[in-house]
PDB file of C-alpha atoms in Angstrom:
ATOM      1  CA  UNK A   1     145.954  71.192  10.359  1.00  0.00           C
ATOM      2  CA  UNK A   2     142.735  69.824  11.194  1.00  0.00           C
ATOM      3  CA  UNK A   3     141.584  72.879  12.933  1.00  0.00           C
ATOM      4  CA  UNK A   4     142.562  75.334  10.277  1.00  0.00           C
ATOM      5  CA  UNK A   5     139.753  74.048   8.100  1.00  0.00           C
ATOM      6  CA  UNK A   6     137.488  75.697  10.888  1.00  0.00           C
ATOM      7  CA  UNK A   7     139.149  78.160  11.612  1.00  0.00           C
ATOM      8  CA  UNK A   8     139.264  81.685   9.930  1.00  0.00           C
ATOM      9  CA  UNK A   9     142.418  82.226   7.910  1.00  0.00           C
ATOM     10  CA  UNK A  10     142.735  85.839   9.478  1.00  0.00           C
ATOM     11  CA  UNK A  11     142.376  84.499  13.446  1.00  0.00           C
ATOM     12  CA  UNK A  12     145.319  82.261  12.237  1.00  0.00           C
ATOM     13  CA  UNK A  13     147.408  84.786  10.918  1.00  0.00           C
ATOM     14  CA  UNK A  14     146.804  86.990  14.430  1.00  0.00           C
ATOM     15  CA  UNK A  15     146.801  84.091  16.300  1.00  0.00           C
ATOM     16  CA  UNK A  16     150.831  83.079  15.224  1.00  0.00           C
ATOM     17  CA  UNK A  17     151.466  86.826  14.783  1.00  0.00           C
ATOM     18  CA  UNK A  18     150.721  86.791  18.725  1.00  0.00           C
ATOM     19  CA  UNK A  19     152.363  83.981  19.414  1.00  0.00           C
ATOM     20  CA  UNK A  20     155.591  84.766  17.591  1.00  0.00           C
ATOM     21  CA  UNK A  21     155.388  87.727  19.672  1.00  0.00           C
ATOM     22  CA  UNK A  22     155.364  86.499  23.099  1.00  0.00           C
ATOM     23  CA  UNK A  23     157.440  83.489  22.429  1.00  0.00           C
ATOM     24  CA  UNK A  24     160.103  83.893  19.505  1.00  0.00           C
ATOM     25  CA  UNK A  25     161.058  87.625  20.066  1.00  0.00           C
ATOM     26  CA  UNK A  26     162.352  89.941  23.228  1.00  0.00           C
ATOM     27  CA  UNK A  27     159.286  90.954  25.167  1.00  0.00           C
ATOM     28  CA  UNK A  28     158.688  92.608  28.337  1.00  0.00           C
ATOM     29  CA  UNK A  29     155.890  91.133  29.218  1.00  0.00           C
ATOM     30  CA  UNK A  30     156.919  88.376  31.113  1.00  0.00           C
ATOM     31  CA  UNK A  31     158.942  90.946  33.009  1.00  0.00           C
ATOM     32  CA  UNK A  32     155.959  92.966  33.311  1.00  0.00           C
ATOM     33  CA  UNK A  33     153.979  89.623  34.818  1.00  0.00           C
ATOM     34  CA  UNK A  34     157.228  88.666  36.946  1.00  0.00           C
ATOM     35  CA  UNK A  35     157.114  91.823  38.818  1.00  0.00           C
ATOM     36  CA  UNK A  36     152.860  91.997  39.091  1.00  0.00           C
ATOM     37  CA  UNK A  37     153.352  88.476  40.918  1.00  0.00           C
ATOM     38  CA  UNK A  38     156.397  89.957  43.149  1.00  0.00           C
ATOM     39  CA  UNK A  39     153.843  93.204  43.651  1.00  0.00           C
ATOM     40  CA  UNK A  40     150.789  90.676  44.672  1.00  0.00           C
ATOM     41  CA  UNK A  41     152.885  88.528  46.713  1.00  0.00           C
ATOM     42  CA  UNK A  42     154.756  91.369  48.842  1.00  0.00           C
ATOM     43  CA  UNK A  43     151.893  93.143  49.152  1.00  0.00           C
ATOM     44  CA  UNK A  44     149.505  90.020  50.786  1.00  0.00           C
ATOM     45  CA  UNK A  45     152.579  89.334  52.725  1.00  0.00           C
ATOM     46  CA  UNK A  46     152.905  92.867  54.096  1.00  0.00           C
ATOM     47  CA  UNK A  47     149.263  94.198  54.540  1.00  0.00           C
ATOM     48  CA  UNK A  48     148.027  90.718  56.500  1.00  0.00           C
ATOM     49  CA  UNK A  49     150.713  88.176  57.175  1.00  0.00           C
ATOM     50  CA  UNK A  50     153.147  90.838  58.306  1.00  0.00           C
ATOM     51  CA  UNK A  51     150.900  92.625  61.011  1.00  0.00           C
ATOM     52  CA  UNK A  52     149.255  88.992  62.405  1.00  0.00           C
ATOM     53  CA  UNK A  53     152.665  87.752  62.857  1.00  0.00           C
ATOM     54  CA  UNK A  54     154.118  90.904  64.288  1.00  0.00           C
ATOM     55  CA  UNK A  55     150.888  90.815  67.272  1.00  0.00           C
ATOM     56  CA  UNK A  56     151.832  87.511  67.836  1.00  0.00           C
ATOM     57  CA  UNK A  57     155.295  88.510  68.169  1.00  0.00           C
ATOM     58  CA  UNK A  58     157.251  87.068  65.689  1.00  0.00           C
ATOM     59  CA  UNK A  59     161.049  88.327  65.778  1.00  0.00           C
ATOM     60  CA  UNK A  60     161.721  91.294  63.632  1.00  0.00           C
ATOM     61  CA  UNK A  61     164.700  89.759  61.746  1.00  0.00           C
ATOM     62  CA  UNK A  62     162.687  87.033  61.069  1.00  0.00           C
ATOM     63  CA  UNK A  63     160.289  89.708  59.441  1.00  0.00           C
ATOM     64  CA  UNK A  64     162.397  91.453  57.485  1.00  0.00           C
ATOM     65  CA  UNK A  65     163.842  88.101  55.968  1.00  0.00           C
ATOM     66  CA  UNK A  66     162.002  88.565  52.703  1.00  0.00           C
ATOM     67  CA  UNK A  67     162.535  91.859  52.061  1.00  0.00           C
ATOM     68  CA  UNK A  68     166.369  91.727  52.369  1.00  0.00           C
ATOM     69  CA  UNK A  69     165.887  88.976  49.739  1.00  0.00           C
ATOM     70  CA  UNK A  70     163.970  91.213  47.477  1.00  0.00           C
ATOM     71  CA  UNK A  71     166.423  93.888  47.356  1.00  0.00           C
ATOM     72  CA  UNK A  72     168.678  91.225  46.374  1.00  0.00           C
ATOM     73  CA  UNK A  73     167.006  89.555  44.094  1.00  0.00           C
ATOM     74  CA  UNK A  74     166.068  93.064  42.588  1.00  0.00           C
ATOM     75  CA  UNK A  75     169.953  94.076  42.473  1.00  0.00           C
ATOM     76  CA  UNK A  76     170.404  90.297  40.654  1.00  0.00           C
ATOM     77  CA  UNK A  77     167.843  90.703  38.465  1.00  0.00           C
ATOM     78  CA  UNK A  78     168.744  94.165  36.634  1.00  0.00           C
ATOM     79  CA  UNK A  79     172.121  93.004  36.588  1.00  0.00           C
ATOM     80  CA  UNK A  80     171.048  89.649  35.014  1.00  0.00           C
ATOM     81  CA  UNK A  81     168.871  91.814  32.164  1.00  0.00           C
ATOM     82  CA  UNK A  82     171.127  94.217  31.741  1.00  0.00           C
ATOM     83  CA  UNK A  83     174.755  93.012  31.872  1.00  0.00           C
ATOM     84  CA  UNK A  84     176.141  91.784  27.822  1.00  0.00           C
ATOM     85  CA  UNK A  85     175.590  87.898  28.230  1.00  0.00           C
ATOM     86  CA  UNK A  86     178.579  87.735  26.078  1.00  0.00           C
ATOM     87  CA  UNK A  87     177.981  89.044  22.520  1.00  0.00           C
ATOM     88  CA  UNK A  88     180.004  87.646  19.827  1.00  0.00           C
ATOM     89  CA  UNK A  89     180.937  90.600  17.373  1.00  0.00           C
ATOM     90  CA  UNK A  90     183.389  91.416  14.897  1.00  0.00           C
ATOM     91  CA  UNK A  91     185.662  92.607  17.272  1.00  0.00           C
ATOM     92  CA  UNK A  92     186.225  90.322  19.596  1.00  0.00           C
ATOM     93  CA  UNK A  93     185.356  87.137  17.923  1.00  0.00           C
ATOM     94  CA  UNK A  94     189.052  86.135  17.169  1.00  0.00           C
ATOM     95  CA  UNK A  95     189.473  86.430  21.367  1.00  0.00           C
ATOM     96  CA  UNK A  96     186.512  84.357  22.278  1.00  0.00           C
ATOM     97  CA  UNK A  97     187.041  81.501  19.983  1.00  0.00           C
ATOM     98  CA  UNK A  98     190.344  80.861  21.319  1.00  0.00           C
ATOM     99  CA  UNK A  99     188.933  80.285  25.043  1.00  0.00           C
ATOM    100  CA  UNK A 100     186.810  76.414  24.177  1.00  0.00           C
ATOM    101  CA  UNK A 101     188.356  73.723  22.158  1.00  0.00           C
ATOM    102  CA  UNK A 102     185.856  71.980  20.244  1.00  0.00           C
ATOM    103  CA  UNK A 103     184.467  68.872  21.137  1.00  0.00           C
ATOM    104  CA  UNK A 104     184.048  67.386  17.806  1.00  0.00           C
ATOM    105  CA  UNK A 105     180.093  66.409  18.646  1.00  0.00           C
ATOM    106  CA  UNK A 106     177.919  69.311  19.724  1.00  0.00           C
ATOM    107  CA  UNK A 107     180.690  72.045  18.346  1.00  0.00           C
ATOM    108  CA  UNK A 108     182.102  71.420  15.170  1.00  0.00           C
ATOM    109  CA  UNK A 109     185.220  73.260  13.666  1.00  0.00           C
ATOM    110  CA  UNK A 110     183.906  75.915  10.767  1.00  0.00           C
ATOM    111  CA  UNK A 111     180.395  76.472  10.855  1.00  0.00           C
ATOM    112  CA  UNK A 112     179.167  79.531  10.362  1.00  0.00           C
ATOM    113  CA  UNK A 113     176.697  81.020  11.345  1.00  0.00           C
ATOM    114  CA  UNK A 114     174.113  81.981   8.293  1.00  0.00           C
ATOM    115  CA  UNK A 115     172.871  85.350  10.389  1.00  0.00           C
ATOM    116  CA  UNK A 116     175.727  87.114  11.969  1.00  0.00           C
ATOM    117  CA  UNK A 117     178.272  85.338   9.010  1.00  0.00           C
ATOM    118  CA  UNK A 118     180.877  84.487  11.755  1.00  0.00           C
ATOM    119  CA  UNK A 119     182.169  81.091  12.388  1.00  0.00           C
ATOM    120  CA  UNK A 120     180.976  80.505  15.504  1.00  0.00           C
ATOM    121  CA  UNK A 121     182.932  78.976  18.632  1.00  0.00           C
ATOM    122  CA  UNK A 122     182.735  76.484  20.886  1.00  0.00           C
ATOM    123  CA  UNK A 123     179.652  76.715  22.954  1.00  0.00           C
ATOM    124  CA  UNK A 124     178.203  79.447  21.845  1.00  0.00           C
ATOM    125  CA  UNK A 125     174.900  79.095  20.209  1.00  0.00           C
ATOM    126  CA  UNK A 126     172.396  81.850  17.867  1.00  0.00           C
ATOM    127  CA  UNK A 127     169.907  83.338  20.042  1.00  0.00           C
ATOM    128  CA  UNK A 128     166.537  83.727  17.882  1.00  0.00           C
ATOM    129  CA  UNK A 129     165.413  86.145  20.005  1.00  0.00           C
ATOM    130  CA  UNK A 130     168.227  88.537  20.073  1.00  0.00           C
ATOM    131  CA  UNK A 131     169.492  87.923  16.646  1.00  0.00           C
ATOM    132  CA  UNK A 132     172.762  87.925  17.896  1.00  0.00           C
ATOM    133  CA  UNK A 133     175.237  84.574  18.761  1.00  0.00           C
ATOM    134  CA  UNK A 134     176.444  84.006  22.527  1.00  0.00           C
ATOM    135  CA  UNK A 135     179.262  82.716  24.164  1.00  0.00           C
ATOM    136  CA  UNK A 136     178.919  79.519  26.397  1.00  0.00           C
ATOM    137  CA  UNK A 137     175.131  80.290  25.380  1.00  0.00           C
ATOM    138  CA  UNK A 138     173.113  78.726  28.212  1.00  0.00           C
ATOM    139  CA  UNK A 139     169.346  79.850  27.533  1.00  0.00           C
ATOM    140  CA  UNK A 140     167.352  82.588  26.860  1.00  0.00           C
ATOM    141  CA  UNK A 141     165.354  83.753  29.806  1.00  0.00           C
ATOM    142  CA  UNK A 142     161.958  85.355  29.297  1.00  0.00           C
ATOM    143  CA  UNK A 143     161.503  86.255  32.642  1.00  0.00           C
ATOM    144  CA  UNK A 144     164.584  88.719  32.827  1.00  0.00           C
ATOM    145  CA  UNK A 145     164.724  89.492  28.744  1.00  0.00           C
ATOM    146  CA  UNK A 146     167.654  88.618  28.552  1.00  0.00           C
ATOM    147  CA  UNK A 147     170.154  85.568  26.857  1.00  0.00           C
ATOM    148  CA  UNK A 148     171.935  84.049  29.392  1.00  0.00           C
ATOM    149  CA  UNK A 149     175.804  83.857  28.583  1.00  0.00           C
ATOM    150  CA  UNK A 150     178.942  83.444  30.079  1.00  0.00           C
ATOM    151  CA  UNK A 151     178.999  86.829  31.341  1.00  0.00           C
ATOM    152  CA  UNK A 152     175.822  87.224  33.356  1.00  0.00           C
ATOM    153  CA  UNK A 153     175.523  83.554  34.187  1.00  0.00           C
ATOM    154  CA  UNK A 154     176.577  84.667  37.766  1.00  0.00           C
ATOM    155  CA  UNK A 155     173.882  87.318  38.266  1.00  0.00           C
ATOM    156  CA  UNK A 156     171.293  84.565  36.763  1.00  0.00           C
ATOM    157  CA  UNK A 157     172.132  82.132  39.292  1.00  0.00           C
ATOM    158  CA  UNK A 158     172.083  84.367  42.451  1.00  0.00           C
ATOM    159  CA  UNK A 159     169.269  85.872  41.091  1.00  0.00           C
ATOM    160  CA  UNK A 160     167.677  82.164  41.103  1.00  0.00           C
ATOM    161  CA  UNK A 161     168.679  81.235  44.248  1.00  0.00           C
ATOM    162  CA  UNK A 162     167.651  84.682  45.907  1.00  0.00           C
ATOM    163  CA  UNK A 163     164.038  83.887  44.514  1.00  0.00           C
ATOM    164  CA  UNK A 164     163.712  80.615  45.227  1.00  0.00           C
ATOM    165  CA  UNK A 165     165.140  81.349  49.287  1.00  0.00           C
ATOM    166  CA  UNK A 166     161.828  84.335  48.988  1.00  0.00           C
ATOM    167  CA  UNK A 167     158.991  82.077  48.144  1.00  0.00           C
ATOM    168  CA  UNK A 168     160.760  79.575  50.498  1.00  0.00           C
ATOM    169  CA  UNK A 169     161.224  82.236  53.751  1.00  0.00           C
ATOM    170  CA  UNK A 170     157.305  83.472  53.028  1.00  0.00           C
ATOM    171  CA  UNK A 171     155.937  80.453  52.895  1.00  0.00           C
ATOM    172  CA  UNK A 172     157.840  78.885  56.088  1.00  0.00           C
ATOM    173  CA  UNK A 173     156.330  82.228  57.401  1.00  0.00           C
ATOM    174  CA  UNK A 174     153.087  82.073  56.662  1.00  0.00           C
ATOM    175  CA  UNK A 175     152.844  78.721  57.591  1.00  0.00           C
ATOM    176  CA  UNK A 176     153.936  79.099  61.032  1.00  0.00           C
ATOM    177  CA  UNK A 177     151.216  82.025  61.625  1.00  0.00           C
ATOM    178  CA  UNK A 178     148.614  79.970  60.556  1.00  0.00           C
ATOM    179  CA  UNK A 179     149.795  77.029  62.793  1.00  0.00           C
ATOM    180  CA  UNK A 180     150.016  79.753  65.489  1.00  0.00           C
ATOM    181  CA  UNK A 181     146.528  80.376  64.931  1.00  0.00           C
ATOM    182  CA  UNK A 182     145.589  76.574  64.885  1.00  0.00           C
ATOM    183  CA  UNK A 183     147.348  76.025  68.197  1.00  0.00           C
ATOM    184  CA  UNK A 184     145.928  79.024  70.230  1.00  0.00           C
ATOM    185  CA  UNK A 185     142.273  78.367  69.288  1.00  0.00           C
ATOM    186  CA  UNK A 186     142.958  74.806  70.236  1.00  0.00           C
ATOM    187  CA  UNK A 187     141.108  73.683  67.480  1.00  0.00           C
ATOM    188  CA  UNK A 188     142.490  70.608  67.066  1.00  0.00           C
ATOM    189  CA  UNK A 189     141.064  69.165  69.881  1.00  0.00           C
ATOM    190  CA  UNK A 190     137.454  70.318  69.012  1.00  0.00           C
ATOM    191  CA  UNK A 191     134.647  69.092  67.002  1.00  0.00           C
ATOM    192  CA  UNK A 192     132.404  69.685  64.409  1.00  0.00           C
ATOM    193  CA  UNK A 193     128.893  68.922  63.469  1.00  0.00           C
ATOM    194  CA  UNK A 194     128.338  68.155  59.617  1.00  0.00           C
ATOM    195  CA  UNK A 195     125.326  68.264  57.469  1.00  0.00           C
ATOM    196  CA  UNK A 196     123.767  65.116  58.310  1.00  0.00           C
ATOM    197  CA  UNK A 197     123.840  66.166  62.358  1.00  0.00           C
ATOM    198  CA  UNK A 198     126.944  63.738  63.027  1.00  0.00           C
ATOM    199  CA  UNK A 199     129.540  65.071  65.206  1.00  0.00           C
ATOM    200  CA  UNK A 200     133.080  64.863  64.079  1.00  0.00           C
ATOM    201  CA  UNK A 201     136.718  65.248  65.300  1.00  0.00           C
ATOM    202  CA  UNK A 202     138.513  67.835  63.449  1.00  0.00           C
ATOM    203  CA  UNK A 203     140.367  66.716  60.560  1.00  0.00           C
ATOM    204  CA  UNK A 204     143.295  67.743  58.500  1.00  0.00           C
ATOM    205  CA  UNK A 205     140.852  68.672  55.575  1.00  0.00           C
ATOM    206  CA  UNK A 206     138.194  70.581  57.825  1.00  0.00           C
ATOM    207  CA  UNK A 207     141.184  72.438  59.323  1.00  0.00           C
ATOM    208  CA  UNK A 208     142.206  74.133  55.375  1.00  0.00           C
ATOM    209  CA  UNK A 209     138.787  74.544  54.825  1.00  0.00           C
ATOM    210  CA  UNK A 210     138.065  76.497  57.809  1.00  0.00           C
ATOM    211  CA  UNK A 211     141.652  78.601  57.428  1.00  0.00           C
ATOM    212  CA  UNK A 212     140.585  79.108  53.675  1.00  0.00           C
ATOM    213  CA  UNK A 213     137.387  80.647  54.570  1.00  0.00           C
ATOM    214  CA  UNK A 214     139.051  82.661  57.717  1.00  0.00           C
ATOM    215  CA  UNK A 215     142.171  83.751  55.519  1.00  0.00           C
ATOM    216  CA  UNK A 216     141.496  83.309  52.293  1.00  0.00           C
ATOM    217  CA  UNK A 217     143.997  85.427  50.483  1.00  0.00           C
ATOM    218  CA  UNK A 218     146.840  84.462  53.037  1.00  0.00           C
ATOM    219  CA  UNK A 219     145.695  80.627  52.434  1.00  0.00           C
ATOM    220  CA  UNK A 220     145.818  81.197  48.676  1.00  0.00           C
ATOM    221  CA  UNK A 221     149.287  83.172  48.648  1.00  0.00           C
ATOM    222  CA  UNK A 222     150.613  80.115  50.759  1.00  0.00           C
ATOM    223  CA  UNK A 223     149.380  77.278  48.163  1.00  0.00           C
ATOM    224  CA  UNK A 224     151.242  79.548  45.867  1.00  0.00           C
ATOM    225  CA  UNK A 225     154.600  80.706  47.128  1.00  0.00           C
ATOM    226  CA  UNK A 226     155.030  76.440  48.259  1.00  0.00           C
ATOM    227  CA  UNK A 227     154.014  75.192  44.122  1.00  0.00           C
ATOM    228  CA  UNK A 228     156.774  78.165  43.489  1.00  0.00           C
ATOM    229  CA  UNK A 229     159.147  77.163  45.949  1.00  0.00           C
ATOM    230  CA  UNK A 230     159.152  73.417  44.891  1.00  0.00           C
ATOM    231  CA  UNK A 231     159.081  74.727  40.894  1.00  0.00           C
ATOM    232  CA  UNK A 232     162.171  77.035  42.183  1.00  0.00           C
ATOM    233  CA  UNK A 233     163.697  74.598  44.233  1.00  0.00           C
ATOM    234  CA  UNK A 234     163.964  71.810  41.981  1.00  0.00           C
ATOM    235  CA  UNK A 235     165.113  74.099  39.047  1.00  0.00           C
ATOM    236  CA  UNK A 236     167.955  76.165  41.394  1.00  0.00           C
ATOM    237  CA  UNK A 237     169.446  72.203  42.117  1.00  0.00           C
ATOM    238  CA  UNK A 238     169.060  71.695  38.323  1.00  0.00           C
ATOM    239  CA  UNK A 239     171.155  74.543  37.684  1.00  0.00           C
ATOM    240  CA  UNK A 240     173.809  74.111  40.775  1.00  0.00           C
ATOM    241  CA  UNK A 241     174.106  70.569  38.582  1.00  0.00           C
ATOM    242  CA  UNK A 242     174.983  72.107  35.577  1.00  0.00           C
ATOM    243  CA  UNK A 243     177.412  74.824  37.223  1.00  0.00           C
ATOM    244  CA  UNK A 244     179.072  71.644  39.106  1.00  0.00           C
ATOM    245  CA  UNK A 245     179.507  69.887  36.010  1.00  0.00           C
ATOM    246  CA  UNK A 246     180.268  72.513  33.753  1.00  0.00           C
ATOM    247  CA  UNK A 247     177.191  72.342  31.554  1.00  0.00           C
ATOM    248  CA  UNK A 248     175.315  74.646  30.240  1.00  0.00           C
ATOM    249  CA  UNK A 249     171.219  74.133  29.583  1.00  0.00           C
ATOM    250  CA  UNK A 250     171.606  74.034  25.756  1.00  0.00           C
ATOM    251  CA  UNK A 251     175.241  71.289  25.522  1.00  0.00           C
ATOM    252  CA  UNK A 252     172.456  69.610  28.283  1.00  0.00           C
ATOM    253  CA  UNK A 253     169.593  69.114  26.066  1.00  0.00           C
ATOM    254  CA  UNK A 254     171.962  68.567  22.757  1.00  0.00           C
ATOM    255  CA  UNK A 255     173.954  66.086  24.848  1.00  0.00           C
ATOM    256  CA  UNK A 256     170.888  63.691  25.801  1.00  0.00           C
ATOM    257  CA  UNK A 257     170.845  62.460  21.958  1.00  0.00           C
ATOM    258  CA  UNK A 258     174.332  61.168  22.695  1.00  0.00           C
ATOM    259  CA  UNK A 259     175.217  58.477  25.418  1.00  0.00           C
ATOM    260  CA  UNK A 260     178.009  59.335  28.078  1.00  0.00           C
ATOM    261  CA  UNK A 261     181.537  58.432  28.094  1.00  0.00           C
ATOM    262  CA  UNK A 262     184.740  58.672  29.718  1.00  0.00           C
ATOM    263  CA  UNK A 263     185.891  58.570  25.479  1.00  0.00           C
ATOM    264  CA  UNK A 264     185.172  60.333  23.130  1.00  0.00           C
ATOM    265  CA  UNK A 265     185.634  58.375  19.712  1.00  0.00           C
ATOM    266  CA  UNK A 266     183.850  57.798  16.393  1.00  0.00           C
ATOM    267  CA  UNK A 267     181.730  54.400  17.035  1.00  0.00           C
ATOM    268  CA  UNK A 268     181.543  52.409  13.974  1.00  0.00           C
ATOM    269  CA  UNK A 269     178.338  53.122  11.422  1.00  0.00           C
ATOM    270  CA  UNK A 270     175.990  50.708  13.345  1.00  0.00           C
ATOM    271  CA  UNK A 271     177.001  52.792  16.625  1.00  0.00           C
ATOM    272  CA  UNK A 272     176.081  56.180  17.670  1.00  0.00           C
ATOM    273  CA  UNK A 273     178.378  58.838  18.661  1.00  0.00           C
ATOM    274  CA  UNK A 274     179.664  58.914  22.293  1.00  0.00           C
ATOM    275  CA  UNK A 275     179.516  61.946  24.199  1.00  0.00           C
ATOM    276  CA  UNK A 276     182.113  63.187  26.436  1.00  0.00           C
ATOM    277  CA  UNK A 277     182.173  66.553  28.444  1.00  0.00           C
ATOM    278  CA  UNK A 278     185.572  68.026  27.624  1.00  0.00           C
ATOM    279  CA  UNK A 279     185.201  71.426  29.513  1.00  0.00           C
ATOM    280  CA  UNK A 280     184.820  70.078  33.079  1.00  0.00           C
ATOM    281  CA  UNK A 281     187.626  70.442  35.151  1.00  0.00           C
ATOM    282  CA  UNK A 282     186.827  69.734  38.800  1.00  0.00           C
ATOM    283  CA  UNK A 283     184.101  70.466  40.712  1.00  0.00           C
ATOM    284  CA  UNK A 284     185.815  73.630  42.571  1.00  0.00           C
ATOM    285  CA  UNK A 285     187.125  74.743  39.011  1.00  0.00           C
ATOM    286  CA  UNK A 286     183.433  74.687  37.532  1.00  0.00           C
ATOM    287  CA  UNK A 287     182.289  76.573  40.227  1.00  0.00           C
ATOM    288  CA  UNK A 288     184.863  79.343  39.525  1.00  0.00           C
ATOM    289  CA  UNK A 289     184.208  79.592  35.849  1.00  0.00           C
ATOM    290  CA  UNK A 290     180.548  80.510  36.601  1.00  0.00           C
ATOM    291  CA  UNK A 291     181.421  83.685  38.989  1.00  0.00           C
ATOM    292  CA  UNK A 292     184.859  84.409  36.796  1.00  0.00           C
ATOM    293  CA  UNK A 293     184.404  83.488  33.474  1.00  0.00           C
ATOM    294  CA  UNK A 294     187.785  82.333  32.104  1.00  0.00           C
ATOM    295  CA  UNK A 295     190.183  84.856  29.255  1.00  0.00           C
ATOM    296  CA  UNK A 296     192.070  83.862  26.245  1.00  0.00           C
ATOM    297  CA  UNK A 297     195.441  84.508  28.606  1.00  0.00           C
ATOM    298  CA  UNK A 298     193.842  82.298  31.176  1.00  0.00           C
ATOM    299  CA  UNK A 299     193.218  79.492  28.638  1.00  0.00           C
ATOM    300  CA  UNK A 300     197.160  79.707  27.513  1.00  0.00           C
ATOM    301  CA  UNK A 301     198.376  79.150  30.347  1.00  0.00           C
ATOM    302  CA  UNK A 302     196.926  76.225  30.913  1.00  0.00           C
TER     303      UNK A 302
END
């Protein structure tokens, strides 16, 4: 607010038209950047890292690691963009709301949803984005373009886990080249001389340096790929937690405003609401649901 005084009305008007753009409807560009990074990545790792490592004889397997991941990552990842998340239409909504009770809290009984005019069921949410609602609705993802639903939750989660093992296998890579490096010029055990004529040992910090100047894309690609392996990493367990538990990102986030409970029951007015997650069923069970989501027969028979 303060800023629009300065601002010009029509840069404001671009400015959210932009940013509604990138952020509120289906884009390709993050797609567009996902694969550039893939492209700059693979292609460092194949034009330097690759042929050093391969005159220093490195096994072959070893290699050819990341590209087996790629091509399986890149098999996850159309599937993830392209597979039906789990559209709820017309024609199949009487099916899907049978499959989820509702929980009383984060899915109530006979609300409707004001775009697509369908009640909707349990856990499925209204994708802005897409303009269409989703069953067991999870997230939308920019970087495949794509809701996440009950239907390609499987591809999303291999295709996680096949991207985080990449930036993990390159960088384990790379970092044992340059290590081979360190250890047959024997630098470690040298010296240097600084600007004031003082002779030093070699430190830890003198040792990047003098990589970074050596290698400096290689050096650069490896800060990267280990920031994106620990970003992966600690979003893959995330996910493995909510698979586990039966969760999905959005009944996560709603579920924090509630406490947790092995009960679920209406506290008294001075109380809050007490959470309970009524769709886990065992550890093994949640698992299963992710690679096979389950049918309206399946849900009868239990």
């Amino acid at each position: 607010q303060v800023l629009s005084f300065v601002i010009p009305t029509q840069l404001q008007r671009v400015t959210q038209r932009v940013l509604h753009r990138l952020f509120h409807t289906r884009s390709c560009l993050f797609v567009v950047l996902h694969i550039a990074l893939q492209a700059a990545v693979y292609g460092e790792y194949t034009w330097e890292v690759f042929v050093y490592c391969w005159e220093l004889q490195f096994h072959l397997l070893l290699l050819l690691l990341p590209y087996l991941l790629l091509a399986g990552n890149m098999g996850c990842f159309v599937l993830c963009s392209r597979a039906n998340p789990g559209i709820i239409t017309k024609s199949n909504h009487a099916s899907l709301v049978k499959i989820y009770a509702y929980d009383g809290v984060l899915f109530q009984k006979g609300i409707v949803c004001p775009t697509c005019n369908m009640e909707k069921p349990a856990r499925s949410k209204h994708c802005s984005f897409c303009s269409t609602c989703v069953h067991r609705f999870d997230h939308h993802c920019v970087w495949v373009n794509n809701c996440i639903g009950a239907f390609n939750a499987k591809y999303f989660f291999l295709y996680l886990f096949t991207l985080t093992a990449m930036a993990a296998t390159i960088a384990t890579i790379t970092a044992a080249f340059l290590i081979q490096v360190v250890m047959l010029s024997n630098m470690m055990h040298g010296s240097y001389i600084d600007d004031q004529g003082q002779e030093h040992a070699v430190e830890i910090l003198f040792l990047i340096q003098h990589l970074f100047l050596t290698f400096p894309r290689i050096v650069f690609m490896l800060g990267f790929v280990i920031l994106l392996t620990l970003v992966l990493g600690a979003y893959c367990c995330f996910n493995l937690y909510l698979a586990l538990t039966n969760q999905t990102s959005n009944e996560w986030y709603k579920s924090r405003r509630y406490g947790c409970s092995h009960h679920l029951t209406l506290q008294p007015y001075d109380r809050q609401v007490v959470y309970k997650n009524i769709y886990s069923q065992g550890v093994w069970m949640n698992l299963k649901e992710i690679f096979r989501p389950p049918t309206v027969l399946e849900r009868k028979k239990k």
